[in-house]
Short mmCIF file of C-alpha atoms in Angstrom, two decimals:
data_model
loop_
_atom_site.label_atom_id
_atom_site.label_comp_id
_atom_site.label_asym_id
_atom_site.label_seq_id
_atom_site.Cartn_x
_atom_site.Cartn_y
_atom_site.Cartn_z
CA MET A 1 69.20 137.51 153.46
CA SER A 2 71.34 134.70 152.03
CA LEU A 3 70.42 132.60 149.01
CA ALA A 4 70.13 129.61 151.33
CA GLN A 5 67.31 131.37 153.29
CA SER A 6 65.62 132.93 150.30
CA PRO A 7 62.25 131.93 148.81
CA ARG A 8 62.97 134.01 145.71
CA PRO A 9 62.22 132.54 142.28
CA ILE A 10 64.61 131.11 139.70
CA ALA A 11 64.78 132.97 136.39
CA VAL A 12 65.29 130.99 133.18
CA TYR A 13 66.74 133.13 130.40
CA GLY A 14 66.18 132.05 126.81
CA ALA A 15 62.94 130.51 128.05
CA SER A 16 61.44 129.95 124.59
CA GLY A 17 64.30 127.62 123.62
CA HIS A 18 64.39 123.84 123.50
CA THR A 19 66.58 123.20 126.57
CA ALA A 20 64.90 125.93 128.61
CA ARG A 21 61.53 124.23 128.29
CA PHE A 22 63.00 121.12 129.91
CA VAL A 23 64.46 123.34 132.64
CA LEU A 24 61.12 125.02 133.33
CA ALA A 25 59.40 121.63 133.45
CA GLU A 26 62.01 120.32 135.90
CA LEU A 27 61.60 123.37 138.14
CA GLY A 28 57.85 122.81 138.11
CA ARG A 29 58.27 119.12 138.92
CA ARG A 30 60.35 120.04 141.97
CA GLY A 31 57.94 122.77 143.07
CA LEU A 32 60.52 125.54 142.64
CA PRO A 33 59.12 128.97 141.66
CA ALA A 34 60.24 130.06 138.19
CA ILE A 35 60.16 133.12 135.95
CA ALA A 36 60.52 132.75 132.18
CA VAL A 37 62.66 135.47 130.61
CA GLY A 38 63.28 135.95 126.91
CA ARG A 39 64.11 138.42 124.21
CA SER A 40 60.60 138.29 122.73
CA ALA A 41 57.55 138.12 124.97
CA GLY A 42 55.43 136.57 122.22
CA THR A 43 57.47 133.34 122.19
CA LEU A 44 57.64 132.77 125.95
CA PRO A 45 55.83 129.77 127.45
CA SER A 46 52.59 130.04 129.38
CA GLY A 47 52.00 128.80 132.90
CA VAL A 48 54.74 130.79 134.64
CA PRO A 49 55.37 134.52 135.12
CA VAL A 50 57.19 136.03 132.13
CA ARG A 51 59.53 138.98 131.68
CA GLN A 52 61.12 140.37 128.53
CA ALA A 53 64.74 141.51 128.18
CA ALA A 54 67.09 141.77 125.23
CA ILE A 55 70.77 140.95 125.62
CA ALA A 56 71.84 144.48 124.70
CA ASP A 57 69.43 146.11 127.20
CA ALA A 58 71.17 146.08 130.58
CA ALA A 59 68.34 147.93 132.30
CA ALA A 60 65.80 145.39 131.04
CA LEU A 61 67.98 142.50 132.22
CA ASP A 62 68.27 144.14 135.65
CA ALA A 63 64.48 144.46 135.83
CA ALA A 64 63.97 140.89 134.62
CA PHE A 65 66.21 139.39 137.30
CA ALA A 66 65.14 141.67 140.16
CA GLY A 67 64.07 139.61 143.14
CA CYS A 68 65.43 136.32 141.75
CA ALA A 69 67.67 133.95 143.67
CA VAL A 70 69.25 132.17 140.68
CA VAL A 71 69.44 132.87 136.94
CA ILE A 72 69.75 129.85 134.62
CA ASN A 73 70.91 130.93 131.16
CA CYS A 74 69.83 128.64 128.31
CA ALA A 75 70.25 131.17 125.49
CA GLY A 76 73.08 130.51 123.08
CA PRO A 77 75.43 131.33 121.55
CA PHE A 78 76.90 131.86 125.00
CA LEU A 79 79.81 133.75 123.50
CA ASP A 80 77.21 136.51 123.10
CA THR A 81 74.88 135.96 126.06
CA ALA A 82 76.88 134.62 129.01
CA LEU A 83 78.64 137.76 130.22
CA PRO A 84 75.69 140.18 129.84
CA VAL A 85 73.26 137.79 131.53
CA ALA A 86 75.70 136.80 134.28
CA GLU A 87 76.67 140.40 135.01
CA ALA A 88 73.00 141.33 135.34
CA ALA A 89 72.42 138.34 137.64
CA ILE A 90 75.32 139.45 139.84
CA ARG A 91 73.96 143.01 139.97
CA ALA A 92 70.63 141.55 141.12
CA GLY A 93 72.33 139.52 143.84
CA ALA A 94 71.45 136.26 142.10
CA ALA A 95 73.59 133.21 141.43
CA TYR A 96 74.21 132.33 137.78
CA ILE A 97 74.25 128.98 135.96
CA ASP A 98 74.50 128.22 132.23
CA VAL A 99 74.71 125.22 129.90
CA THR A 100 77.43 126.36 127.53
CA ALA A 101 79.42 123.82 125.56
CA GLU A 102 81.60 126.67 124.24
CA GLN A 103 85.11 126.67 125.69
CA ALA A 104 85.67 130.40 125.14
CA SER A 105 82.46 131.26 126.96
CA ALA A 106 83.40 129.16 129.99
CA ILE A 107 86.89 130.70 130.07
CA ALA A 108 85.42 134.21 129.93
CA ALA A 109 83.11 133.43 132.85
CA PHE A 110 85.95 132.15 135.02
CA GLU A 111 88.27 135.03 134.09
CA HIS A 112 85.83 137.95 134.24
CA LEU A 113 83.16 136.97 136.75
CA ASP A 114 85.01 135.46 139.70
CA ALA A 115 85.89 138.75 141.41
CA PRO A 116 82.46 140.42 140.87
CA ALA A 117 80.68 137.26 142.07
CA ARG A 118 82.82 137.10 145.20
CA ALA A 119 82.13 140.77 145.91
CA ALA A 120 78.38 140.16 145.54
CA GLY A 121 78.46 136.97 147.59
CA VAL A 122 77.01 134.76 144.85
CA ALA A 123 78.14 131.73 142.85
CA VAL A 124 78.66 131.72 139.08
CA ILE A 125 78.65 128.22 137.54
CA PRO A 126 79.21 128.10 133.76
CA ALA A 127 78.93 124.92 131.66
CA ALA A 128 76.74 123.02 134.12
CA GLY A 129 74.83 120.95 131.54
CA PHE A 130 75.59 117.77 129.61
CA TYR A 131 78.72 119.29 128.07
CA GLY A 132 81.08 120.62 130.71
CA GLY A 133 79.24 119.77 133.90
CA LEU A 134 78.61 116.04 133.63
CA ALA A 135 82.19 115.09 132.73
CA ASP A 136 83.43 117.43 135.45
CA LEU A 137 81.30 115.63 138.05
CA LEU A 138 82.51 112.22 136.87
CA ALA A 139 86.16 113.30 136.90
CA THR A 140 85.79 114.83 140.36
CA SER A 141 84.13 111.64 141.59
CA LEU A 142 87.13 109.64 140.33
CA LEU A 143 89.87 111.92 141.64
CA GLY A 144 88.31 113.73 144.59
CA PRO A 145 87.87 117.52 144.74
CA ASP A 146 91.62 118.14 145.04
CA GLY A 147 92.79 115.14 143.06
CA ALA A 148 95.34 114.71 140.32
CA ALA A 149 96.00 112.35 137.42
CA ASP A 150 98.64 111.85 134.81
CA GLU A 151 96.00 111.54 132.12
CA LEU A 152 92.26 112.16 131.82
CA THR A 153 90.27 111.06 128.78
CA VAL A 154 86.64 111.90 128.06
CA ALA A 155 84.75 109.85 125.46
CA ILE A 156 81.18 110.64 124.43
CA ALA A 157 78.91 108.36 122.41
CA LEU A 158 75.69 109.66 120.86
CA ASP A 159 73.69 107.23 118.75
CA ARG A 160 72.28 110.24 116.88
CA TRP A 161 72.62 113.99 117.25
CA TRP A 162 69.50 115.84 116.20
CA PRO A 163 70.64 119.47 116.61
CA THR A 164 68.40 122.27 117.81
CA ALA A 165 68.34 125.61 116.00
CA GLY A 166 70.43 126.99 118.86
CA THR A 167 73.08 124.29 118.38
CA ARG A 168 73.35 125.12 114.69
CA LYS A 169 73.59 128.85 115.42
CA THR A 170 76.29 128.22 118.01
CA GLY A 171 78.27 126.09 115.59
CA GLU A 172 78.29 128.93 113.08
CA ARG A 173 79.33 131.45 115.74
CA ASN A 174 81.92 129.36 117.60
CA THR A 175 85.02 129.49 115.41
CA VAL A 176 87.50 129.79 118.29
CA PRO A 177 90.31 127.16 118.22
CA ARG A 178 89.59 124.27 120.58
CA LEU A 179 91.80 123.70 123.61
CA ILE A 180 93.20 120.58 125.28
CA VAL A 181 95.46 120.11 128.30
CA ASP A 182 99.00 119.05 127.43
CA ASP A 183 101.89 119.02 129.91
CA GLY A 184 99.54 120.58 132.47
CA ARG A 185 98.67 123.61 130.33
CA LEU A 186 95.75 124.64 128.14
CA VAL A 187 96.99 124.64 124.55
CA ALA A 188 95.43 124.60 121.10
CA MET A 189 94.33 121.17 119.89
CA PRO A 190 96.59 119.86 117.10
CA LEU A 191 95.01 119.69 113.66
CA PRO A 192 93.82 117.66 111.92
CA ALA A 193 91.76 116.23 114.77
CA ALA A 194 92.94 112.79 115.92
CA LEU A 195 90.88 109.74 114.93
CA SER A 196 90.51 106.66 117.13
CA THR A 197 88.09 103.95 118.25
CA TRP A 198 86.43 103.39 121.61
CA ARG A 199 84.37 100.52 122.98
CA PHE A 200 81.31 101.68 124.91
CA ASP A 201 78.62 99.65 126.62
CA GLU A 202 75.65 98.55 124.55
CA PRO A 203 73.80 99.80 122.61
CA HIS A 204 76.77 101.83 121.33
CA GLY A 205 79.50 99.19 121.24
CA GLU A 206 82.71 99.97 119.36
CA GLN A 207 82.65 103.41 117.76
CA ALA A 208 84.84 105.45 115.45
CA MET A 209 85.85 108.62 117.33
CA ILE A 210 87.20 112.07 116.57
CA GLU A 211 88.98 114.36 119.01
CA LEU A 212 86.53 117.17 119.80
CA PRO A 213 86.83 118.86 123.19
CA PHE A 214 83.93 120.89 124.59
CA SER A 215 83.64 122.94 127.76
CA GLU A 216 84.56 119.96 129.98
CA THR A 217 88.21 120.72 129.21
CA ILE A 218 87.76 124.11 130.86
CA THR A 219 85.65 123.01 133.83
CA ILE A 220 87.86 120.04 134.72
CA SER A 221 91.15 121.89 134.35
CA ARG A 222 89.74 124.67 136.49
CA HIS A 223 90.19 122.65 139.69
CA LEU A 224 91.66 119.19 138.96
CA ARG A 225 95.34 118.65 138.17
CA THR A 226 96.21 116.55 135.15
CA ARG A 227 99.11 116.56 132.75
CA SER A 228 96.91 115.52 129.84
CA LEU A 229 93.20 115.99 129.12
CA ARG A 230 91.72 114.91 125.79
CA ALA A 231 88.10 114.49 124.71
CA HIS A 232 86.56 112.49 121.89
CA LEU A 233 83.12 112.29 120.26
CA THR A 234 81.57 109.64 118.01
CA ARG A 235 82.26 110.57 114.39
CA SER A 236 78.74 109.61 113.31
CA SER A 237 77.18 112.21 115.60
CA LEU A 238 79.50 114.90 114.26
CA ASP A 239 78.39 113.87 110.76
CA ASP A 240 74.78 114.44 111.90
CA ILE A 241 75.61 117.99 112.93
CA ARG A 242 77.41 118.74 109.69
CA ASP A 243 74.49 117.45 107.61
CA GLU A 244 72.13 120.36 106.97
CA THR A 245 69.25 117.93 106.41
CA THR A 246 69.45 116.38 109.89
CA PRO A 247 66.17 117.33 111.61
CA PRO A 248 65.85 118.84 115.10
CA PRO A 249 64.99 116.57 118.04
CA ALA A 250 61.43 115.28 118.23
CA ALA A 251 59.59 114.31 121.40
CA ALA A 252 59.31 110.53 121.79
CA ASP A 253 58.17 110.11 125.41
CA PRO A 254 55.81 111.88 127.85
CA LEU A 255 58.69 114.03 129.14
CA GLY A 256 59.37 115.37 125.65
CA ARG A 257 62.72 113.59 125.31
CA SER A 258 63.94 112.41 121.94
CA GLU A 259 65.02 108.83 121.21
CA GLN A 260 68.69 109.83 121.40
CA ARG A 261 70.86 107.70 123.69
CA PHE A 262 74.19 108.80 125.12
CA GLU A 263 77.08 107.45 127.14
CA ILE A 264 79.88 109.55 128.58
CA VAL A 265 83.05 107.93 129.90
CA VAL A 266 85.80 109.55 131.95
CA ARG A 267 88.99 107.53 132.29
CA ALA A 268 91.72 108.59 134.72
CA ARG A 269 95.26 107.21 134.75
CA ALA A 270 97.66 107.81 137.62
CA GLY A 271 100.84 105.81 137.14
CA ASP A 272 99.78 102.23 136.46
CA THR A 273 96.32 102.72 138.00
CA VAL A 274 93.39 103.30 135.64
CA ARG A 275 89.89 104.10 136.89
CA THR A 276 86.77 104.77 134.85
CA ALA A 277 83.42 106.41 135.56
CA THR A 278 80.45 106.40 133.20
CA ALA A 279 77.02 107.96 132.87
CA SER A 280 74.41 107.05 130.31
CA GLY A 281 70.88 108.16 129.56
CA ARG A 282 68.55 109.71 127.06
CA ASP A 283 68.63 113.07 125.24
CA ILE A 284 71.59 115.38 125.92
CA TYR A 285 69.37 118.49 125.88
CA ALA A 286 66.81 117.04 128.29
CA VAL A 287 69.42 115.74 130.76
CA SER A 288 70.90 119.23 131.09
CA ALA A 289 67.71 120.26 132.90
CA PRO A 290 68.06 118.04 136.00
CA LEU A 291 71.76 118.91 136.14
CA VAL A 292 71.22 122.68 136.30
CA VAL A 293 68.09 122.48 138.43
CA GLU A 294 69.86 120.21 140.93
CA ALA A 295 72.62 122.83 141.08
CA ALA A 296 70.11 125.65 141.52
CA SER A 297 68.26 123.80 144.28
CA ARG A 298 71.54 123.22 146.13
CA LEU A 299 72.34 126.91 145.92
CA LEU A 300 69.14 127.56 147.88
CA ARG A 301 70.08 125.21 150.72
CA PRO A 302 72.01 126.00 153.90
CA GLY A 303 75.71 125.43 153.34
CA ALA A 304 75.62 126.60 149.71
CA PRO A 305 79.06 126.77 148.03
CA ARG A 306 81.36 129.71 148.45
CA ALA A 307 80.91 132.75 146.25
CA GLY A 308 82.84 133.15 143.02
CA ALA A 309 83.14 131.46 139.63
CA LEU A 310 83.10 127.69 140.10
CA SER A 311 82.75 124.57 138.01
CA LEU A 312 79.98 122.12 138.89
CA GLY A 313 82.42 119.59 140.34
CA GLU A 314 84.18 122.34 142.27
CA ALA A 315 80.97 123.76 143.76
CA PHE A 316 79.33 120.58 145.06
CA ASP A 317 80.07 117.11 146.44
CA ALA A 318 80.32 115.25 143.12
CA ASP A 319 79.36 111.82 144.46
CA ASP A 320 76.31 113.14 146.30
CA PHE A 321 75.26 115.22 143.30
CA LEU A 322 75.47 112.27 140.91
CA ARG A 323 73.60 109.98 143.31
CA ALA A 324 70.75 112.49 143.36
CA LEU A 325 70.31 111.97 139.58
CA ALA A 326 70.50 108.16 139.54
CA PRO A 327 69.07 105.85 138.32
CA GLU A 328 66.96 108.42 136.45
CA PRO A 329 67.86 110.39 134.46
CA LEU A 330 71.41 108.99 134.73
CA ARG A 331 72.65 105.43 134.94
CA LEU A 332 76.07 105.47 136.58
CA GLY A 333 78.95 103.04 136.28
#
């Protein structure tokens, strides 16, 4: 039986975490059956079936994902969790999706999981959340699935960044040098990080920026051709992360989203032609949920993408995918 014909549930690993709770809520809103999986049964949410599995226990992971159609991994640091969880998903005959912002984790997924996923006939889609996936969709929308550009620039504005405990833990763990694309190749980002300014739409306006690439560099360069790919983040939001007193996000609406506002801009230059695509919305953790759940739901449909390790923009029609999320939770420009 193919994934497209299957009524099997979707497993959410790391289900006690902040982002995972948005994912479970989104699955429930869409009427998709879910299973909450975590390392400690006592912290798992109520209202859905639960299973317990530690990262180091391959047999427990196999049992947790048995009978599932898709596994969505929300448990960071993904440098530690992505390969064990994805390998168990593949053994179970399930597709795999995660929300990593970590470049090294996304690279490992593409390098190590493509062949096993193809052999199992399932898709593996790393970095399908706000970082990685959203910029990849915007860039693919600009260039087309097989497009090329001389230069791609990603600029992200956050009015505040209230980090979760998982974000702080990942920051401590992720000490791998960051990569950019220069002369068509992935290379280490020059240090010190470049400073610049960028004018966003309101309410952000003109912002001081710092070069800080996330997993979008890996997802975009996976399938789009560009001689240069650089990414920048508002310096004030990086200051929030570096400040140990910055609190975690607090719910400020009925959906549990924080007050945080974001805008992400992808600018493509080919010769003298410059095109720009934007997406804006509320709460980078919350918006990852509709992104990954939209991907999971499309994996269950007839005509699901080919098997193997794929980026979000590579797996799906980027324009159609983005339209499905507008005008809520994304406003597109």
